[in-house]
Amino acid sequence: MATRIRPGSRITTIERHIMDKQTDFPDATGSLTNLLYDIAVAGKLISSHTTRAGLADILGSTGQENVQGEEVQKLDVYAQQTIYQLNDHTGRLAVMGSEEEENIIPIPDKYPTGKYVLLFDPLDGSSNIDFNVSVGTIFAIFKRKTESGRGTLEDVLQKGTEVVAAGYIVYGSSTMFVYSTGDGVHGFTLDPTIGEFLLSHPDIRLPDPPKYYSANQGYQSRWSEGIQRYTRWLRGEEGATRSLSLRYIGSMIADIHRNLLGGGVFYYPTDSKVPKGKLRLLYEAIPMSFLIEQAGGYASTGQGPIRDIQPTKLHQRTPLFVGNRELVEKAEEFIAKYDGAS
Ligand code: FDP
């Protein structure tokens, strides 16, 4: 359905919004603005594929080629290539890093390099695709650390305090682009009839009181005592004065997106099977933490801020508790009380 325009209402496209933000920084060269805009374009391309996901087998049933004669790709490979190809030649990036690639992704020698570093998870929650459940793209942008030339691992291994911009695109019942450059969190909804992201959620703040807690409670028997008791507290036990509703999609972007708009906490702790946690620090936990903190919340490992961790590996994992500050701090309290400093 096309966007309804109410008389007197302002319509802001994502392009206009990003450009307006740039005017707050008189020294800005436009490089970050263009980088964000290219990520939004990638989001539109990936969105058009995710909504056709169920057709891939039908269109590709004869020799794995679609009607255009192109090879049918898995969606996460398509998302990876789309983001890479929109950004490898622009001269804005020193280096990239992705969930889909084992090593850092250098800018090819034939193209110039720039001052930014792009880390991304092209399709988070991809195990849900076959079930028509929301998935998404996450990204974090840093400034390079090295002076010049091709970027290195040193440029990629940066703390959450160094994020310049971060965001995600959630491919759900509608497609939304949510981003922050450190000046609040802004959400745009894709109008597919005109192919534009339009500002639908300006200056998002986490609602209080919060409504939801989100965790894979199927793993409860593998959790520490502190996390089990914390979960009971969220449900209204352990001396709590209220209870929250459980919502768990199993697609981190979609779970955190819902909690950003409804208030709540998402957590994926360590457990006996994943002693370091499951989620990836650099391109999952750090960008989502940056956004939630920009919206007034807090993100923790359960023992301290996510943003204080110095990454040592591209694909490093971390436990994550993220959402309304009081809920995340409560997790830290339970863990400190019952699990000690382990
Ligand atoms: P997925 O494996 O489908 O890519 O980051 C990985 C992730 O999804 C998150 O999006 C999601 O929150 C989590 O893993 C789900 O893990 P569980 O199935 O173990 O709950």
JSON list of C-alpha atoms and ligand atoms in Angstrom, two decimals, residues 99 121 123-129 135 138 215-216 219 222 248-255 266 268 278-280 284 317, ligand 1:
[
{"chain": "A", "resi": 99, "resn": "GLU", "atom": "CA", "xyz": [30.14, -12.26, 9.48]},
{"chain": "A", "resi": 121, "resn": "ASP", "atom": "CA", "xyz": [26.37, -8.91, 9.46]},
{"chain": "A", "resi": 123, "resn": "LEU", "atom": "CA", "xyz": [21.76, -11.27, 7.17]},
{"chain": "A", "resi": 124, "resn": "ASP", "atom": "CA", "xyz": [21.31, -11.77, 10.90]},
{"chain": "A", "resi": 125, "resn": "GLY", "atom": "CA", "xyz": [18.86, -14.45, 11.95]},
{"chain": "A", "resi": 126, "resn": "SER", "atom": "CA", "xyz": [19.25, -16.25, 8.62]},
{"chain": "A", "resi": 127, "resn": "SER", "atom": "CA", "xyz": [18.29, -19.60, 10.16]},
{"chain": "A", "resi": 128, "resn": "ASN", "atom": "CA", "xyz": [14.77, -18.11, 10.21]},
{"chain": "A", "resi": 129, "resn": "ILE", "atom": "CA", "xyz": [14.50, -17.36, 6.50]},
{"chain": "A", "resi": 135, "resn": "VAL", "atom": "CA", "xyz": [15.71, -11.14, 9.50]},
{"chain": "A", "resi": 138, "resn": "ILE", "atom": "CA", "xyz": [23.43, -4.88, 10.98]},
{"chain": "A", "resi": 215, "resn": "ALA", "atom": "CA", "xyz": [15.79, -14.89, 25.73]},
{"chain": "A", "resi": 216, "resn": "ASN", "atom": "CA", "xyz": [15.87, -18.48, 24.55]},
{"chain": "A", "resi": 219, "resn": "TYR", "atom": "CA", "xyz": [18.37, -23.23, 27.31]},
{"chain": "A", "resi": 222, "resn": "ARG", "atom": "CA", "xyz": [22.34, -24.65, 30.81]},
{"chain": "A", "resi": 248, "resn": "TYR", "atom": "CA", "xyz": [11.48, -14.43, 21.65]},
{"chain": "A", "resi": 249, "resn": "ILE", "atom": "CA", "xyz": [11.65, -14.50, 17.88]},
{"chain": "A", "resi": 250, "resn": "GLY", "atom": "CA", "xyz": [15.16, -15.95, 17.68]},
{"chain": "A", "resi": 251, "resn": "SER", "atom": "CA", "xyz": [16.29, -13.27, 15.27]},
{"chain": "A", "resi": 252, "resn": "MET", "atom": "CA", "xyz": [18.30, -10.76, 17.28]},
{"chain": "A", "resi": 253, "resn": "ILE", "atom": "CA", "xyz": [17.51, -7.71, 15.17]},
{"chain": "A", "resi": 254, "resn": "ALA", "atom": "CA", "xyz": [13.79, -8.39, 15.27]},
{"chain": "A", "resi": 255, "resn": "ASP", "atom": "CA", "xyz": [13.85, -9.08, 19.02]},
{"chain": "A", "resi": 266, "resn": "PHE", "atom": "CA", "xyz": [17.09, -9.01, 25.22]},
{"chain": "A", "resi": 268, "resn": "TYR", "atom": "CA", "xyz": [21.89, -14.15, 25.13]},
{"chain": "A", "resi": 278, "resn": "LYS", "atom": "CA", "xyz": [26.94, -16.93, 20.92]},
{"chain": "A", "resi": 279, "resn": "LEU", "atom": "CA", "xyz": [26.63, -13.44, 19.52]},
{"chain": "A", "resi": 280, "resn": "ARG", "atom": "CA", "xyz": [29.49, -11.70, 17.76]},
{"chain": "A", "resi": 284, "resn": "GLU", "atom": "CA", "xyz": [26.24, -7.73, 16.29]},
{"chain": "A", "resi": 317, "resn": "ARG", "atom": "CA", "xyz": [31.83, -13.76, 20.75]},
{"chain": "B", "resi": 1, "resn": "FDP", "atom": "P1", "xyz": [21.04, -16.97, 13.57]},
{"chain": "B", "resi": 1, "resn": "FDP", "atom": "O1", "xyz": [21.83, -18.06, 14.24]},
{"chain": "B", "resi": 1, "resn": "FDP", "atom": "O2", "xyz": [19.74, -17.44, 12.97]},
{"chain": "B", "resi": 1, "resn": "FDP", "atom": "O3", "xyz": [21.86, -16.13, 12.61]},
{"chain": "B", "resi": 1, "resn": "FDP", "atom": "O4", "xyz": [23.33, -14.08, 15.52]},
{"chain": "B", "resi": 1, "resn": "FDP", "atom": "C1", "xyz": [22.83, -15.26, 15.44]},
{"chain": "B", "resi": 1, "resn": "FDP", "atom": "C2", "xyz": [21.36, -15.45, 15.79]},
{"chain": "B", "resi": 1, "resn": "FDP", "atom": "O5", "xyz": [20.60, -15.93, 14.73]},
{"chain": "B", "resi": 1, "resn": "FDP", "atom": "C3", "xyz": [20.61, -14.22, 16.34]},
{"chain": "B", "resi": 1, "resn": "FDP", "atom": "O6", "xyz": [20.02, -13.43, 15.36]},
{"chain": "B", "resi": 1, "resn": "FDP", "atom": "C4", "xyz": [19.57, -14.86, 17.23]},
{"chain": "B", "resi": 1, "resn": "FDP", "atom": "O7", "xyz": [19.12, -14.00, 18.25]},
{"chain": "B", "resi": 1, "resn": "FDP", "atom": "C5", "xyz": [20.28, -16.05, 17.79]},
{"chain": "B", "resi": 1, "resn": "FDP", "atom": "O8", "xyz": [21.33, -16.38, 16.87]},
{"chain": "B", "resi": 1, "resn": "FDP", "atom": "C6", "xyz": [19.38, -17.23, 17.95]},
{"chain": "B", "resi": 1, "resn": "FDP", "atom": "O9", "xyz": [20.05, -18.25, 18.58]},
{"chain": "B", "resi": 1, "resn": "FDP", "atom": "P2", "xyz": [19.26, -19.49, 19.24]},
{"chain": "B", "resi": 1, "resn": "FDP", "atom": "O10", "xyz": [18.64, -20.24, 18.10]},
{"chain": "B", "resi": 1, "resn": "FDP", "atom": "O11", "xyz": [20.34, -20.25, 19.92]},
{"chain": "B", "resi": 1, "resn": "FDP", "atom": "O12", "xyz": [18.25, -18.94, 20.21]}
]
